[in-house]
Structure formats: C-alpha cells, structure tokens
C-alpha cells in the first residue's frame, strides 16, 4: 500500500535535519586532525583549517541529503525550496541574535549548505522548465 508523501512537510523535515547538523558539522571541523604538512603554518591552522574542514563536510552532507531526498522520498530541492531553506535561515538568525560568538563558525557550515541547496534548486527548476518546453 502506497502512502501519500506531503512534500512540503518532508522538505521542512529535511530542512530541520540540515539546520540541526550545523552545530555537529562545526564540531567535526574543530576535531579534525591536522596533517603534518600543515604543522609549520600555525596561522592557517588556527584561523582557517577548522572552517575549511567544516565547509567541505557541510557540502558533502548537503549533497548526501539531496541524494537521499531524491532517491528515498522522490523530493526535489526545486519543489519546495522555501520550506527546505527556512529552518537553516531561522537557525542562522537565532544564532546571530543569541550566540554571536558562534555565528562565524556556524556560517562556515551554513554558507556551503545554502549554496548547494540553492544551486541544485535552480538547476532542477531550469531542467524541468527545459523539459516541459521541449
């Protein structure tokens, strides 16, 4: 028996999963081991290394989440982009208002996620428009 999936609700649920993963991704970036080749560059290690690891892992997590949404729930990022991005934008706003000391590290995770989700939504929307015209 097939059940009907409310796509707005599931887009919002996946958006909540993505927003909830921001703190976890920052934690992963801070715990990442530093390769020995970077040990002489202490300024880079202290200032940029955890943020770059966070950004890379955030991109990977968002791509994995998009794949899981598409294959597991037949959801596309272009269908209900607002509901997908809303939890992350609310989390960023709350972090800015309440925890300013965490804002920059959260943004290392949030910007790549928002970029990947937005670009994939635009690509899928353009692809669907092109297919409907042809």
mmCIF file of C-alpha atoms in Angstrom:
data_model
loop_
_atom_site.group_PDB
_atom_site.id
_atom_site.type_symbol
_atom_site.label_atom_id
_atom_site.label_comp_id
_atom_site.label_asym_id
_atom_site.label_seq_id
_atom_site.Cartn_x
_atom_site.Cartn_y
_atom_site.Cartn_z
ATOM 1 C CA UNK A 1 0.000 0.000 0.000
ATOM 2 C CA UNK A 2 1.465 3.344 -1.049
ATOM 3 C CA UNK A 3 1.223 6.333 1.251
ATOM 4 C CA UNK A 4 0.990 9.897 0.057
ATOM 5 C CA UNK A 5 4.017 11.999 0.973
ATOM 6 C CA UNK A 6 3.292 15.602 1.884
ATOM 7 C CA UNK A 7 6.200 17.155 0.036
ATOM 8 C CA UNK A 8 6.114 20.482 1.900
ATOM 9 C CA UNK A 9 6.255 18.719 5.248
ATOM 10 C CA UNK A 10 9.101 16.453 4.193
ATOM 11 C CA UNK A 11 11.016 19.357 2.676
ATOM 12 C CA UNK A 12 10.649 21.139 6.020
ATOM 13 C CA UNK A 13 11.743 17.973 7.867
ATOM 14 C CA UNK A 14 14.862 17.675 5.740
ATOM 15 C CA UNK A 15 15.485 21.382 6.271
ATOM 16 C CA UNK A 16 15.325 20.781 10.028
ATOM 17 C CA UNK A 17 17.803 17.902 9.699
ATOM 18 C CA UNK A 18 20.161 20.156 7.767
ATOM 19 C CA UNK A 19 19.780 23.023 10.252
ATOM 20 C CA UNK A 20 20.338 20.637 13.148
ATOM 21 C CA UNK A 21 23.514 19.345 11.563
ATOM 22 C CA UNK A 22 25.172 22.790 11.581
ATOM 23 C CA UNK A 23 26.465 22.503 15.151
ATOM 24 C CA UNK A 24 27.567 18.925 14.522
ATOM 25 C CA UNK A 25 29.458 19.986 11.387
ATOM 26 C CA UNK A 26 31.255 22.757 13.292
ATOM 27 C CA UNK A 27 32.206 20.194 15.944
ATOM 28 C CA UNK A 28 33.559 17.836 13.264
ATOM 29 C CA UNK A 29 35.604 20.689 11.770
ATOM 30 C CA UNK A 30 37.098 21.553 15.164
ATOM 31 C CA UNK A 31 38.033 17.933 15.911
ATOM 32 C CA UNK A 32 39.578 17.175 12.510
ATOM 33 C CA UNK A 33 43.207 16.079 12.740
ATOM 34 C CA UNK A 34 45.719 18.430 11.163
ATOM 35 C CA UNK A 35 48.002 16.858 8.535
ATOM 36 C CA UNK A 36 51.699 17.054 9.387
ATOM 37 C CA UNK A 37 52.421 19.039 6.219
ATOM 38 C CA UNK A 38 50.423 21.959 7.682
ATOM 39 C CA UNK A 39 52.156 21.996 11.084
ATOM 40 C CA UNK A 40 54.618 24.779 10.107
ATOM 41 C CA UNK A 41 51.685 27.017 9.143
ATOM 42 C CA UNK A 42 50.226 27.724 12.562
ATOM 43 C CA UNK A 43 48.356 30.865 11.481
ATOM 44 C CA UNK A 44 46.453 28.895 8.840
ATOM 45 C CA UNK A 45 45.732 26.078 11.264
ATOM 46 C CA UNK A 46 44.356 28.404 13.907
ATOM 47 C CA UNK A 47 42.390 30.720 11.618
ATOM 48 C CA UNK A 48 41.201 28.734 8.613
ATOM 49 C CA UNK A 49 41.686 24.973 8.924
ATOM 50 C CA UNK A 50 38.648 24.136 11.096
ATOM 51 C CA UNK A 51 36.439 26.380 8.957
ATOM 52 C CA UNK A 52 37.605 24.827 5.701
ATOM 53 C CA UNK A 53 37.033 21.305 7.039
ATOM 54 C CA UNK A 54 33.589 22.413 8.232
ATOM 55 C CA UNK A 55 32.759 23.866 4.807
ATOM 56 C CA UNK A 56 33.898 20.730 2.975
ATOM 57 C CA UNK A 57 31.973 18.425 5.296
ATOM 58 C CA UNK A 58 28.883 20.665 5.046
ATOM 59 C CA UNK A 59 28.993 20.438 1.254
ATOM 60 C CA UNK A 60 29.270 16.656 1.415
ATOM 61 C CA UNK A 61 26.408 16.366 3.928
ATOM 62 C CA UNK A 62 24.131 18.593 1.852
ATOM 63 C CA UNK A 63 24.870 16.618 -1.331
ATOM 64 C CA UNK A 64 24.182 13.385 0.543
ATOM 65 C CA UNK A 65 20.935 14.830 1.901
ATOM 66 C CA UNK A 66 19.841 15.899 -1.600
ATOM 67 C CA UNK A 67 20.588 12.421 -2.930
ATOM 68 C CA UNK A 68 18.646 10.815 -0.072
ATOM 69 C CA UNK A 69 15.722 13.186 -0.604
ATOM 70 C CA UNK A 70 15.605 12.394 -4.310
ATOM 71 C CA UNK A 71 16.045 8.629 -4.116
ATOM 72 C CA UNK A 72 14.252 7.881 -0.851
ATOM 73 C CA UNK A 73 11.343 10.315 -0.895
ATOM 74 C CA UNK A 74 11.149 11.434 -4.543
ATOM 75 C CA UNK A 75 11.625 15.037 -3.408
ATOM 76 C CA UNK A 76 13.440 17.611 -5.457
ATOM 77 C CA UNK A 77 15.080 20.678 -3.960
ATOM 78 C CA UNK A 78 13.314 22.855 -6.510
ATOM 79 C CA UNK A 79 9.809 21.757 -5.495
ATOM 80 C CA UNK A 80 9.563 23.461 -2.106
ATOM 81 C CA UNK A 81 12.813 25.369 -1.732
ATOM 82 C CA UNK A 82 11.347 27.810 0.796
ATOM 83 C CA UNK A 83 10.411 25.022 3.219
ATOM 84 C CA UNK A 84 13.794 23.379 2.726
ATOM 85 C CA UNK A 85 15.791 26.535 3.476
ATOM 86 C CA UNK A 86 13.556 28.055 6.165
ATOM 87 C CA UNK A 87 14.908 26.071 9.178
ATOM 88 C CA UNK A 88 18.520 26.884 8.310
ATOM 89 C CA UNK A 89 17.760 30.574 7.859
ATOM 90 C CA UNK A 90 15.889 30.629 11.186
ATOM 91 C CA UNK A 91 18.787 28.877 12.908
ATOM 92 C CA UNK A 92 21.251 31.400 11.494
ATOM 93 C CA UNK A 93 19.034 34.273 12.673
ATOM 94 C CA UNK A 94 18.730 32.797 16.163
ATOM 95 C CA UNK A 95 22.484 32.285 16.329
ATOM 96 C CA UNK A 96 23.050 35.889 15.328
ATOM 97 C CA UNK A 97 20.628 37.138 17.981
ATOM 98 C CA UNK A 98 21.559 34.827 20.857
ATOM 99 C CA UNK A 99 25.026 33.392 20.278
ATOM 100 C CA UNK A 100 27.111 35.930 18.382
ATOM 101 C CA UNK A 101 30.330 34.145 19.397
ATOM 102 C CA UNK A 102 29.215 31.079 17.394
ATOM 103 C CA UNK A 103 27.963 32.981 14.353
ATOM 104 C CA UNK A 104 31.160 32.910 12.292
ATOM 105 C CA UNK A 105 31.781 29.202 12.865
ATOM 106 C CA UNK A 106 28.131 28.364 12.068
ATOM 107 C CA UNK A 107 28.422 30.366 8.850
ATOM 108 C CA UNK A 108 31.326 28.150 7.734
ATOM 109 C CA UNK A 109 28.775 25.320 7.661
ATOM 110 C CA UNK A 110 25.675 27.262 6.614
ATOM 111 C CA UNK A 111 27.006 29.070 3.549
ATOM 112 C CA UNK A 112 28.084 25.912 1.663
ATOM 113 C CA UNK A 113 24.812 24.181 2.575
ATOM 114 C CA UNK A 114 22.698 27.112 1.413
ATOM 115 C CA UNK A 115 24.803 27.404 -1.744
ATOM 116 C CA UNK A 116 24.457 23.711 -2.636
ATOM 117 C CA UNK A 117 20.710 23.656 -1.940
ATOM 118 C CA UNK A 118 20.051 26.886 -3.854
ATOM 119 C CA UNK A 119 22.155 25.926 -6.867
ATOM 120 C CA UNK A 120 20.571 22.474 -7.055
ATOM 121 C CA UNK A 121 17.093 24.017 -6.837
ATOM 122 C CA UNK A 122 17.888 26.416 -9.682
ATOM 123 C CA UNK A 123 19.426 23.658 -11.807
ATOM 124 C CA UNK A 124 16.463 21.310 -11.298
ATOM 125 C CA UNK A 125 13.976 24.099 -11.959
ATOM 126 C CA UNK A 126 15.740 25.090 -15.189
ATOM 127 C CA UNK A 127 15.996 21.460 -16.253
ATOM 128 C CA UNK A 128 12.285 20.890 -15.579
ATOM 129 C CA UNK A 129 11.378 24.071 -17.471
ATOM 130 C CA UNK A 130 13.533 22.985 -20.402
ATOM 131 C CA UNK A 131 11.901 19.533 -20.452
ATOM 132 C CA UNK A 132 8.392 20.987 -20.321
ATOM 133 C CA UNK A 133 9.114 23.327 -23.249
ATOM 134 C CA UNK A 134 10.562 20.575 -25.437
#
